[in-house]
Tab-separated table of C-alpha atoms in Angstrom:
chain	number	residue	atom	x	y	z
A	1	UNK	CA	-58.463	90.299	-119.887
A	2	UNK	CA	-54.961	90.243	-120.771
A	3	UNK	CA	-51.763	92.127	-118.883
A	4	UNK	CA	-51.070	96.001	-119.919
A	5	UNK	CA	-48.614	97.482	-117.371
A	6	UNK	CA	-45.834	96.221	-115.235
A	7	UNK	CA	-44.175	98.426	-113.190
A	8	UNK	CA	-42.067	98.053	-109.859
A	9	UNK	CA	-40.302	100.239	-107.136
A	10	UNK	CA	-37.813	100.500	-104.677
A	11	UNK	CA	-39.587	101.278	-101.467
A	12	UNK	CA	-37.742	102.610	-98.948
A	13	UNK	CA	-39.035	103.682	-96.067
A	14	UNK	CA	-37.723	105.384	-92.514
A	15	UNK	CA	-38.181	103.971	-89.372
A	16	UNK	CA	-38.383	106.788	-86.801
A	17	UNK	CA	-35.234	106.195	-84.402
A	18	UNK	CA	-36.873	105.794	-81.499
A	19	UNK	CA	-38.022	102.469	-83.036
A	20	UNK	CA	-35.023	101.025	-84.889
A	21	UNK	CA	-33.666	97.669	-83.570
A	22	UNK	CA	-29.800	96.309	-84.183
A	23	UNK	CA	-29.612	92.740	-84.982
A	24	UNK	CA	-26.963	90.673	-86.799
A	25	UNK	CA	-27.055	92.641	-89.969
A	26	UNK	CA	-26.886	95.585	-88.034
A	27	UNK	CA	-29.330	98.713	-87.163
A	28	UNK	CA	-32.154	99.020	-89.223
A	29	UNK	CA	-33.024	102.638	-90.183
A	30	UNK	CA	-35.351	101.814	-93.341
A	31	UNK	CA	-37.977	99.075	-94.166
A	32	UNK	CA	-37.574	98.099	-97.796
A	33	UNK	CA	-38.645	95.795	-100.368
A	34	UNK	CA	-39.735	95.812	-104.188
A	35	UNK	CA	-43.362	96.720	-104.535
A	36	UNK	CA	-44.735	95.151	-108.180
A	37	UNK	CA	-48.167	96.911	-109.404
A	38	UNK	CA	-49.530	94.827	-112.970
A	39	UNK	CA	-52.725	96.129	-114.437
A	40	UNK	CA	-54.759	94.440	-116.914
A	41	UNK	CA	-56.548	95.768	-119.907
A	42	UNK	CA	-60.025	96.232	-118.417
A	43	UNK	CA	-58.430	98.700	-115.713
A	44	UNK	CA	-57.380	95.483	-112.967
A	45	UNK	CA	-55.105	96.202	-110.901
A	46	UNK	CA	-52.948	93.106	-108.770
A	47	UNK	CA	-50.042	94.442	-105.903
A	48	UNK	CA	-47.158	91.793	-105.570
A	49	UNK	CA	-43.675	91.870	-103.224
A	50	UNK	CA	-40.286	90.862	-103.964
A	51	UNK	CA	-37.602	90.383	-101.245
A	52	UNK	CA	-33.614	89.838	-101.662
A	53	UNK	CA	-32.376	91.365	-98.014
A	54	UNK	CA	-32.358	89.582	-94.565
A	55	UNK	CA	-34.881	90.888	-92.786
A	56	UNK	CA	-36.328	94.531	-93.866
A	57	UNK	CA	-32.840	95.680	-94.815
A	58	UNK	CA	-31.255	95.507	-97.777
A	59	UNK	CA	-30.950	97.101	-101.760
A	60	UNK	CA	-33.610	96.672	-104.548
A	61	UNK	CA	-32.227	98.275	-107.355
A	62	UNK	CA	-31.524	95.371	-109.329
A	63	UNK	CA	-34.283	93.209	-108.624
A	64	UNK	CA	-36.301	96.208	-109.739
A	65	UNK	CA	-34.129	96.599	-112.608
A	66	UNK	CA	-34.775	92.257	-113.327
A	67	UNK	CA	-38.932	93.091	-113.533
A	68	UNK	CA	-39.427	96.351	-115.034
A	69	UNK	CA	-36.836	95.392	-117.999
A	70	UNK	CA	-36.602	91.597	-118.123
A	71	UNK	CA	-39.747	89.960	-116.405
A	72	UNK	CA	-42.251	92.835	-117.463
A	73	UNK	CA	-42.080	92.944	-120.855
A	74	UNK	CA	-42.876	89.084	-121.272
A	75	UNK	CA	-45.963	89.673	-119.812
A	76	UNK	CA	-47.492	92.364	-121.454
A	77	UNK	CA	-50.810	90.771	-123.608
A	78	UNK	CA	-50.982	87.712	-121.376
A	79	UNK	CA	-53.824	86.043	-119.919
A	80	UNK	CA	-53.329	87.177	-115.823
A	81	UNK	CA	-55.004	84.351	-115.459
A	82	UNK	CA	-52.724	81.716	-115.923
A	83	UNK	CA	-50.711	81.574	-113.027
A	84	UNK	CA	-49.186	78.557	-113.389
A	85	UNK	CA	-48.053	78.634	-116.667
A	86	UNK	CA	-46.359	81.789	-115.938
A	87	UNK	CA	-44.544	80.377	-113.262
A	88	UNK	CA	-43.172	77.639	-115.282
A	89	UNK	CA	-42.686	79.992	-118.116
A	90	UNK	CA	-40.640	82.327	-116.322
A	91	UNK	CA	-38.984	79.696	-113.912
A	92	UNK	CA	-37.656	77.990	-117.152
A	93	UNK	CA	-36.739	80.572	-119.205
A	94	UNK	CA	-35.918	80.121	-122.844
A	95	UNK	CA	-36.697	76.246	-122.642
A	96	UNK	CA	-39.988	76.651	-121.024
A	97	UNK	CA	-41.666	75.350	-124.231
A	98	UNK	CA	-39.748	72.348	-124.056
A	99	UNK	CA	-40.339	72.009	-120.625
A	100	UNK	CA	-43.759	72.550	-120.649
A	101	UNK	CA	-44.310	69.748	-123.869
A	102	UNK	CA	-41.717	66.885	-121.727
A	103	UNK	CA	-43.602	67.218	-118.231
A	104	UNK	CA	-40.490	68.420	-116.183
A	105	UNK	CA	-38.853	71.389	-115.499
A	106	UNK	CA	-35.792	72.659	-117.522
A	107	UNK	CA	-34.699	75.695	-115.445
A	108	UNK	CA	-32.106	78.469	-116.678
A	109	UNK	CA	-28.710	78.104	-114.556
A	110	UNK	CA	-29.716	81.632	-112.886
A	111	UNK	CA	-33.059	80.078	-111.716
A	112	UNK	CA	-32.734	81.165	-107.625
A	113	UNK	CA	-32.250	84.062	-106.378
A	114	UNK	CA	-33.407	87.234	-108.002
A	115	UNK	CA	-34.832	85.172	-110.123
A	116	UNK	CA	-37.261	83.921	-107.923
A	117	UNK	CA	-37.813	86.900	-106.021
A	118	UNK	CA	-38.600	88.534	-108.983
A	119	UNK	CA	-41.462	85.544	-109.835
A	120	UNK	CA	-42.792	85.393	-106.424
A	121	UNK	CA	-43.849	89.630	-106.756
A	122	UNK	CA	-44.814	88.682	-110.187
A	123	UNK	CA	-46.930	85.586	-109.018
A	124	UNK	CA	-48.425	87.315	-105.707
A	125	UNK	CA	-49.805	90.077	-108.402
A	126	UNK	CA	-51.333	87.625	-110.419
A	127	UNK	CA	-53.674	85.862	-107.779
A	128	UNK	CA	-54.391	89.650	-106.419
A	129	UNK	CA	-55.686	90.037	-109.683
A	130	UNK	CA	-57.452	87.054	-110.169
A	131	UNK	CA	-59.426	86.923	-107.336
A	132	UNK	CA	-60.540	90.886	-107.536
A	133	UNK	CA	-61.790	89.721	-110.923
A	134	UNK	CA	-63.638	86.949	-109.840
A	135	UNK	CA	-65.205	89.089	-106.875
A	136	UNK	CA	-63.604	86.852	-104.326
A	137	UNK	CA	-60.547	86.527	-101.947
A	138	UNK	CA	-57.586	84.281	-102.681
A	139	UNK	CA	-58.022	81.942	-99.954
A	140	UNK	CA	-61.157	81.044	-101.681
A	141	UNK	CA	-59.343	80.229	-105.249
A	142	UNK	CA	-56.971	78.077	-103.173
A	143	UNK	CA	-59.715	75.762	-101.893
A	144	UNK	CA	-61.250	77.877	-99.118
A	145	UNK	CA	-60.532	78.824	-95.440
A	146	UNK	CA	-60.557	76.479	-92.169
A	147	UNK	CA	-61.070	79.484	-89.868
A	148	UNK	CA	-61.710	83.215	-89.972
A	149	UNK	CA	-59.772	84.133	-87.318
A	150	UNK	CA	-55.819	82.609	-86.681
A	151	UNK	CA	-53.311	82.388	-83.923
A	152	UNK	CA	-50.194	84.620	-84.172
A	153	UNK	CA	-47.147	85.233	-82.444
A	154	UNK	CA	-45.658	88.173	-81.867
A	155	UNK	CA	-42.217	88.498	-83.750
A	156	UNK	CA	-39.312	90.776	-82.313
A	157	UNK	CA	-37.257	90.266	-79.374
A	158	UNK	CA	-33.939	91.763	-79.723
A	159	UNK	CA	-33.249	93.397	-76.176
A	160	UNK	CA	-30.490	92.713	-73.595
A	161	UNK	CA	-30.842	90.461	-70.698
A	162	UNK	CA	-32.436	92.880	-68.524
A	163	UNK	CA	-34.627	94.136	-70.636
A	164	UNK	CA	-35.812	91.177	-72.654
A	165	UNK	CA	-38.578	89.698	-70.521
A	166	UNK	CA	-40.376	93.798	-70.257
A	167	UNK	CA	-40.017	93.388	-73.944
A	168	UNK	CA	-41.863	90.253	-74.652
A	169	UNK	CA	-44.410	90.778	-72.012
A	170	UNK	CA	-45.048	94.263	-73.587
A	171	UNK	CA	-45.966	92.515	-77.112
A	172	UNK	CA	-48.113	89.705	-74.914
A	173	UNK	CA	-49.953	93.023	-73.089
A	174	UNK	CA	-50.160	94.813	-77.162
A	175	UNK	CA	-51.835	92.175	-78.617
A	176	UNK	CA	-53.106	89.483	-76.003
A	177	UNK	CA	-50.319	86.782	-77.958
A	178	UNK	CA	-50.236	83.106	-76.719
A	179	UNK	CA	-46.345	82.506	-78.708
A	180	UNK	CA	-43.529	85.078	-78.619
A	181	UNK	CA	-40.311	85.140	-80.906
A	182	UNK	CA	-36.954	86.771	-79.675
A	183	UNK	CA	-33.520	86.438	-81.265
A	184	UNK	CA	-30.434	84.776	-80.602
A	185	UNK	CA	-27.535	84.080	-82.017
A	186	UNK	CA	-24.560	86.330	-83.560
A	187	UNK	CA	-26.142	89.386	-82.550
A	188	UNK	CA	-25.044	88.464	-78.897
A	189	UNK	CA	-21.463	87.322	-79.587
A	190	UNK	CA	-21.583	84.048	-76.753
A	191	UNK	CA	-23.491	81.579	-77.227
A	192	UNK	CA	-23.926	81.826	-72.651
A	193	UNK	CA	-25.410	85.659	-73.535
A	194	UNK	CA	-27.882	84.187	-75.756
A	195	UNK	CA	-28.745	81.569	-73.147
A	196	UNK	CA	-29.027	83.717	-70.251
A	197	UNK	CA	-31.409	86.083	-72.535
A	198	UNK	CA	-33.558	83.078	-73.348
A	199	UNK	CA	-33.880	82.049	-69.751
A	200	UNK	CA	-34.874	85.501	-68.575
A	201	UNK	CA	-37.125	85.402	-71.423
A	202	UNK	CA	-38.527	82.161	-70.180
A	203	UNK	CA	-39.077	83.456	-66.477
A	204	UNK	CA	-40.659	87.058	-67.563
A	205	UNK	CA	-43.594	85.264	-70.107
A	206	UNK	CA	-44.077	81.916	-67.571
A	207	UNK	CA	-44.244	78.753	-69.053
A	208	UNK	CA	-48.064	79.220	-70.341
A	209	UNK	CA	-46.923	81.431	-73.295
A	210	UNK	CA	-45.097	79.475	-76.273
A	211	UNK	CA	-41.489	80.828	-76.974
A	212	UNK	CA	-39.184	80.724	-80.037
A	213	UNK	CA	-35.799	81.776	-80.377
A	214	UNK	CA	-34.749	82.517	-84.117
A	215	UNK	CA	-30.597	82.162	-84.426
A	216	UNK	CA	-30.629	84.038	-88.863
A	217	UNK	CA	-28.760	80.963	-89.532
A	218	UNK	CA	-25.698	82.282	-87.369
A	219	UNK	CA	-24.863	79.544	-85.504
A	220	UNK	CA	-22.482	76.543	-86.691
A	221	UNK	CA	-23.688	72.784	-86.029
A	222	UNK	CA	-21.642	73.062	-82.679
A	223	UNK	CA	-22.737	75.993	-81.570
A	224	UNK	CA	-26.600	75.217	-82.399
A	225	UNK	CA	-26.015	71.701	-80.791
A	226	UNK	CA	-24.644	73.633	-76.988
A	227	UNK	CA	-27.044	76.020	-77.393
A	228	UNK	CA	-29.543	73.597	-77.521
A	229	UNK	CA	-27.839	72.279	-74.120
A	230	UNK	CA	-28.094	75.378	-72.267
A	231	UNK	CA	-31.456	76.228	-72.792
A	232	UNK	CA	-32.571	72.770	-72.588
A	233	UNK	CA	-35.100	73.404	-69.376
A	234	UNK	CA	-36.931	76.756	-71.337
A	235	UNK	CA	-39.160	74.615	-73.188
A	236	UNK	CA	-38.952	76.120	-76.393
A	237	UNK	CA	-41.250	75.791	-79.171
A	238	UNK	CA	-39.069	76.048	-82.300
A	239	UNK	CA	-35.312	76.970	-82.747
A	240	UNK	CA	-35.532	79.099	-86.233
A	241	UNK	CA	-32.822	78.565	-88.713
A	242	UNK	CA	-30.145	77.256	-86.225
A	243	UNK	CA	-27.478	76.952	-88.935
A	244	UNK	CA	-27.000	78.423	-92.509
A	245	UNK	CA	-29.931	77.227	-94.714
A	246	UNK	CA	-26.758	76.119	-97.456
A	247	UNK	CA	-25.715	73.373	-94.507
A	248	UNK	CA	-28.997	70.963	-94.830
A	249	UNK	CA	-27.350	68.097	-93.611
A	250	UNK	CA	-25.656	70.107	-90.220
A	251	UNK	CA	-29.281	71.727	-89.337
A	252	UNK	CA	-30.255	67.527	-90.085
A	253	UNK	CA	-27.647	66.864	-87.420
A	254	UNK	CA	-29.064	69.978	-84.992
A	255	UNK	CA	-32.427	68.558	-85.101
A	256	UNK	CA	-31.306	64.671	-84.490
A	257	UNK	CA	-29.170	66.294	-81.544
A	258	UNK	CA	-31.719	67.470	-79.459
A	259	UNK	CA	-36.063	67.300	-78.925
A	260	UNK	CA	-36.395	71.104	-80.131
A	261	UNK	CA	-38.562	71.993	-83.477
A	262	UNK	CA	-36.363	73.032	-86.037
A	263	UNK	CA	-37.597	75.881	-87.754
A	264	UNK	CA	-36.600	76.635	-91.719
A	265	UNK	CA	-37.200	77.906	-94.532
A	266	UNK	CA	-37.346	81.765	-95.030
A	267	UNK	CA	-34.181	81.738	-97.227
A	268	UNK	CA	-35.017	78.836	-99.450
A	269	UNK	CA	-36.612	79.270	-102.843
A	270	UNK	CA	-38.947	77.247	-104.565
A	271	UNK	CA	-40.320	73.470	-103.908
A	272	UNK	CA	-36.880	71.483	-104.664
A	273	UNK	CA	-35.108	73.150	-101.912
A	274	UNK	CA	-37.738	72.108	-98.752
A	275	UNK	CA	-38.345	68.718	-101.261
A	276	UNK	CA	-34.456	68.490	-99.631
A	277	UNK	CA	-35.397	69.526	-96.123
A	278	UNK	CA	-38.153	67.169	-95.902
A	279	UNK	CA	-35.933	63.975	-97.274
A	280	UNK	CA	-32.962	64.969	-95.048
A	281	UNK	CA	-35.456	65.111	-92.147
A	282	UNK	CA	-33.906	68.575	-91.274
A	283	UNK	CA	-37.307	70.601	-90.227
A	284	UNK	CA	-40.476	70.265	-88.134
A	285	UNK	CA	-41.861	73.279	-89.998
A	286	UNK	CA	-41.401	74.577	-92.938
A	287	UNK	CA	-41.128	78.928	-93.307
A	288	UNK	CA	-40.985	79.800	-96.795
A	289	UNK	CA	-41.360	83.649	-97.305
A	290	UNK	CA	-44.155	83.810	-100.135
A	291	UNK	CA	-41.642	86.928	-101.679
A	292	UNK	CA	-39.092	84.982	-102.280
A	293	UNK	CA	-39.918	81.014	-102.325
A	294	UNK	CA	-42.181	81.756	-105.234
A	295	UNK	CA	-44.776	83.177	-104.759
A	296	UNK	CA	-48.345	81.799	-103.498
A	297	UNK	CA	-48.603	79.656	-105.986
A	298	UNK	CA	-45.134	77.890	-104.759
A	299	UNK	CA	-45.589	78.692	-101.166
A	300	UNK	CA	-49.262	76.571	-101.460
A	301	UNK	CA	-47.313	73.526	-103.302
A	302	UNK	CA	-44.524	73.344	-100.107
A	303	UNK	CA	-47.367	73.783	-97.617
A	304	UNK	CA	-48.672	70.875	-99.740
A	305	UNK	CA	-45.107	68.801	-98.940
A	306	UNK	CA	-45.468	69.709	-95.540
A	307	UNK	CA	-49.174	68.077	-95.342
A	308	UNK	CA	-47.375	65.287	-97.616
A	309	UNK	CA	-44.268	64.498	-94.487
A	310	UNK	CA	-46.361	65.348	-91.326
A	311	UNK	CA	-45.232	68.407	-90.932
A	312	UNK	CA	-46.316	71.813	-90.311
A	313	UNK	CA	-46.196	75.389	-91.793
A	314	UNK	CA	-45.743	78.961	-90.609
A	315	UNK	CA	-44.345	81.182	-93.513
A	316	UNK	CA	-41.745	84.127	-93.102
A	317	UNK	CA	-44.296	87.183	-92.829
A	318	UNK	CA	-41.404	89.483	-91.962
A	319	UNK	CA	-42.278	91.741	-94.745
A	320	UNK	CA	-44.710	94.373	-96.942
A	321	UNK	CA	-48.463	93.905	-97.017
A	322	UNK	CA	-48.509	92.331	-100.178
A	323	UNK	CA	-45.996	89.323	-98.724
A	324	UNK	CA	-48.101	89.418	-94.979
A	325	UNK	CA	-51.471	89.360	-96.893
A	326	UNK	CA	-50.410	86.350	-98.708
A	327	UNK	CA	-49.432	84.181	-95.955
A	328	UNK	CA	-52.906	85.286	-94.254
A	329	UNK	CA	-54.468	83.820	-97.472
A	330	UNK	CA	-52.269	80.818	-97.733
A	331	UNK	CA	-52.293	79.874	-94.093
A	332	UNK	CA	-55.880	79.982	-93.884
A	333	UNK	CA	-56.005	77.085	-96.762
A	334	UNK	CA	-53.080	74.985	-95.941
A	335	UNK	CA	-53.921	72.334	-93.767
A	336	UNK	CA	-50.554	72.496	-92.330
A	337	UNK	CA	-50.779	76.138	-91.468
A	338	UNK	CA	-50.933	76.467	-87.783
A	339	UNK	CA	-49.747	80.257	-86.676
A	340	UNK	CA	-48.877	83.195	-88.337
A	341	UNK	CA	-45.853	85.841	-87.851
A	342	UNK	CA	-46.737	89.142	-87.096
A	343	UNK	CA	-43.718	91.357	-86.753
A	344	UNK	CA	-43.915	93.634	-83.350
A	345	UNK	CA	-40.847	95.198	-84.608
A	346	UNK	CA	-41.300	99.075	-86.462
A	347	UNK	CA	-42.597	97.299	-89.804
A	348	UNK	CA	-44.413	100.799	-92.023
A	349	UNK	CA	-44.499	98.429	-94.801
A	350	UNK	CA	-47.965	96.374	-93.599
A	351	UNK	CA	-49.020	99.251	-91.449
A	352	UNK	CA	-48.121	102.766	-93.070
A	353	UNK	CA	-48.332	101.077	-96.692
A	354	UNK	CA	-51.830	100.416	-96.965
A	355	UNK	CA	-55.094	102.157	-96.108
A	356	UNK	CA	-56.260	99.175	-93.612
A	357	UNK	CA	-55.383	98.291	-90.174
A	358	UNK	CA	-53.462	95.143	-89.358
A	359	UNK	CA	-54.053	94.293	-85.843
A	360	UNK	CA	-53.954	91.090	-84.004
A	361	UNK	CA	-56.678	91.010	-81.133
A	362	UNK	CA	-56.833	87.786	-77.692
A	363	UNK	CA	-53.352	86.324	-80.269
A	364	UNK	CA	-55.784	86.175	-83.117
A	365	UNK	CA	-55.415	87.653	-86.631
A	366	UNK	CA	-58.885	87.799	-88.973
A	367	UNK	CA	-58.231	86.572	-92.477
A	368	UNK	CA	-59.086	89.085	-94.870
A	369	UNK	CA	-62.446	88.390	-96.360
A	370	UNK	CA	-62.599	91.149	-99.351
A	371	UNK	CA	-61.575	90.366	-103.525
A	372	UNK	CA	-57.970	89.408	-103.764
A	373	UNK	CA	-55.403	89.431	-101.259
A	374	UNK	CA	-57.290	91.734	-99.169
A	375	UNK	CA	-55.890	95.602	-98.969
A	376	UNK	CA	-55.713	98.971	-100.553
A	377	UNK	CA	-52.522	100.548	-101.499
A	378	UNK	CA	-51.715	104.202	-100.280
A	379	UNK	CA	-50.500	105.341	-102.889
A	380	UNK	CA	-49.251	109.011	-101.389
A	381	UNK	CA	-46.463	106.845	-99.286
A	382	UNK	CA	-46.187	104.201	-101.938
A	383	UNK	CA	-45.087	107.923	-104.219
A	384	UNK	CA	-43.238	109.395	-101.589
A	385	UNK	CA	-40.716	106.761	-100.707
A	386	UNK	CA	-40.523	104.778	-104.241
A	387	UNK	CA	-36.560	105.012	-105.726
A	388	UNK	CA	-37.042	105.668	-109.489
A	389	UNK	CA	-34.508	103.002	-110.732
């Protein structure tokens, strides 16, 4: 079996309006990401995801550009099969020989980023195909599942004061969630608007339903320290990305400040970067977003250093069905693993994407029990919203 085609898209699409959200990037009107589709000789077909936004915004063009023309064509007549080496191979560049002969890596300067984005759809492919090939699903390849059903929380959150705590009890009611996720942070301009919407929050769910606030790395170490102060008596479960994921050693300071979870992860790439978090003890859990950390075969190795420090690991699952249906896969085999995100904001890219339903039922999720990661494409709205690049 060896690799024939690679070809990605630009997937844009709409959100009706009567669903869009504004958050600290803005108002979301589309959903998009990079959709990868590798087939093999024998007719095999793997589905991976790419990501380079915040959140379901953002442009694809050139990470689209990076894999059809630059990524693809280094595949075409290899063995699917060896995920790994790929990585490496790709992750290293033109000294990837080299590296693979001296036992270390040798990375190209250029080697986050795109780059990585562009190996993680690559990589999430690969183990699609693998495991359809094998006649098996991908949780299986990574050393089986601990459960066939797992917790969720509902992800969203994004309404005013009086009109958060309907909000979160309306994803509790959709889905019968235990943990809820709202946002904070820029998007409400004072750090005492995001505290009074957290404290609403808090008095609409009761204190027998976990709550998160998520801050998109938008506070500073001061800010993240008094917000911390003002919402001490809320209880919270995790405070996500408190301070810009470049500032390791301020959201190190955040977390020594205060007895609240830190939360990171979803804008690092690869296993050097939470290698950092871990040593600077600046997370409780570790959130790397299997479309842009690296893929599954990365995101497994930094659930692995989570396992390794004590700590625990909830990717970013803000994102297409090929990204979602990964971290289903990998948090069912990570010891680590304890919930899972499912977005309750308008997300067509798990639900409208694919010919299966998504659905979380009494706060669980079922892990996906057919070949490979799980789901069929459908491929009249993969057609109708792809951008030709």
């Amino acid at each position: 079996m060896r690799i024939k085609t690679v070809e990605a898209w630009w997937i844009k699409i709409p959100i009706e309006a009567s669903r869009q959200h504004r958050s600290d990037f803005g108002r979301l009107t589309t959903f998009d990401s990079a959709i990868l589709r590798i087939e093999t000789d024998d007719g095999m077909v793997g589905w991976g995801e790419g990501k380079n936004a915040a959140g379901s915004s953002g442009t694809y063009g050139t990470l689209v550009h990076m894999i059809n023309h630059e990524i693809g064509p280094k595949l075409i007549g290899r063995d699917p099969a060896d995920i790994s080496t790929i990585w490496e191979m790709l992750y290293n560049g033109v000294r990837h020989e080299t590296a693979a002969s001296s036992g270390h890596a040798m990375p190209e300067i250029a080697r986050r980023g795109l780059s990585v984005a562009a190996i993680s759809a690559v990589d999430i492919a690969l183990w699609d195909i693998l495991g359809k090939s094998l006649g098996v699903p991908v949780w299986k390849l990574l050393g089986g599942r601990k459960a066939d059903r797992l917790p969720a929380y509902a992800s969203g959150g994004w309404e005013s004061v009086d009109r958060i705590g309907e909000q979160l009890r309306s994803y509790i009611a959709a889905g019968g969630f235990k943990s809820v996720k709202m946002r904070v942070g820029a998007m409400d301009r004072a750090l005492h608007v995001s505290a009074s919407r957290v404290r609403a929050a808090r008095k609409a769910i009761g204190p027998d339903v976990d709550l998160m606030v998520d801050a998109h790395g938008t506070y500073t170490v001061a800010e993240a320290k008094r917000f911390i102060q003002m919402v001490a008596d809320c209880d919270l479960a995790w405070f996500e990305e408190p301070v810009i994921a470049d500032d390791k050693p301020g959201m190190a300071e955040v977390r020594a400040a205060g007895n609240v979870p830190i939360a990171a992860g979803e804008s690092e790439a690869t296993r050097f970067a939470f290698r950092d978090l871990a040593m600077l003890r600046a997370a409780d859990i570790f959130q790397p977003d299997p479309a842009f950390c690296g893929g599954i075969t990365e995101a497994m190795r930094i659930s692995s250093l989570a396992s390794a420090f004590n700590l625990r690991f909830a990717p970013h699952l803000w994102a297409g069905a090929p990204c979602f249906f990964s971290g289903l896969h990998l948090c069912a085999a990570s010891p680590a693993s304890f919930i899972i995100e499912y977005s309750l904001g308008a997300n067509p890219m798990i639900h409208d994407l694919v010919e299966d339903t998504v659905s979380v039922k009494d706060g669980m999720v079922e892990i996906p029990d057919r070949p490979g990661l799980g789901f069929t494409i459908n491929q009249r709205v993969l057609e109708t919203h792809a951008q030709r690049q």
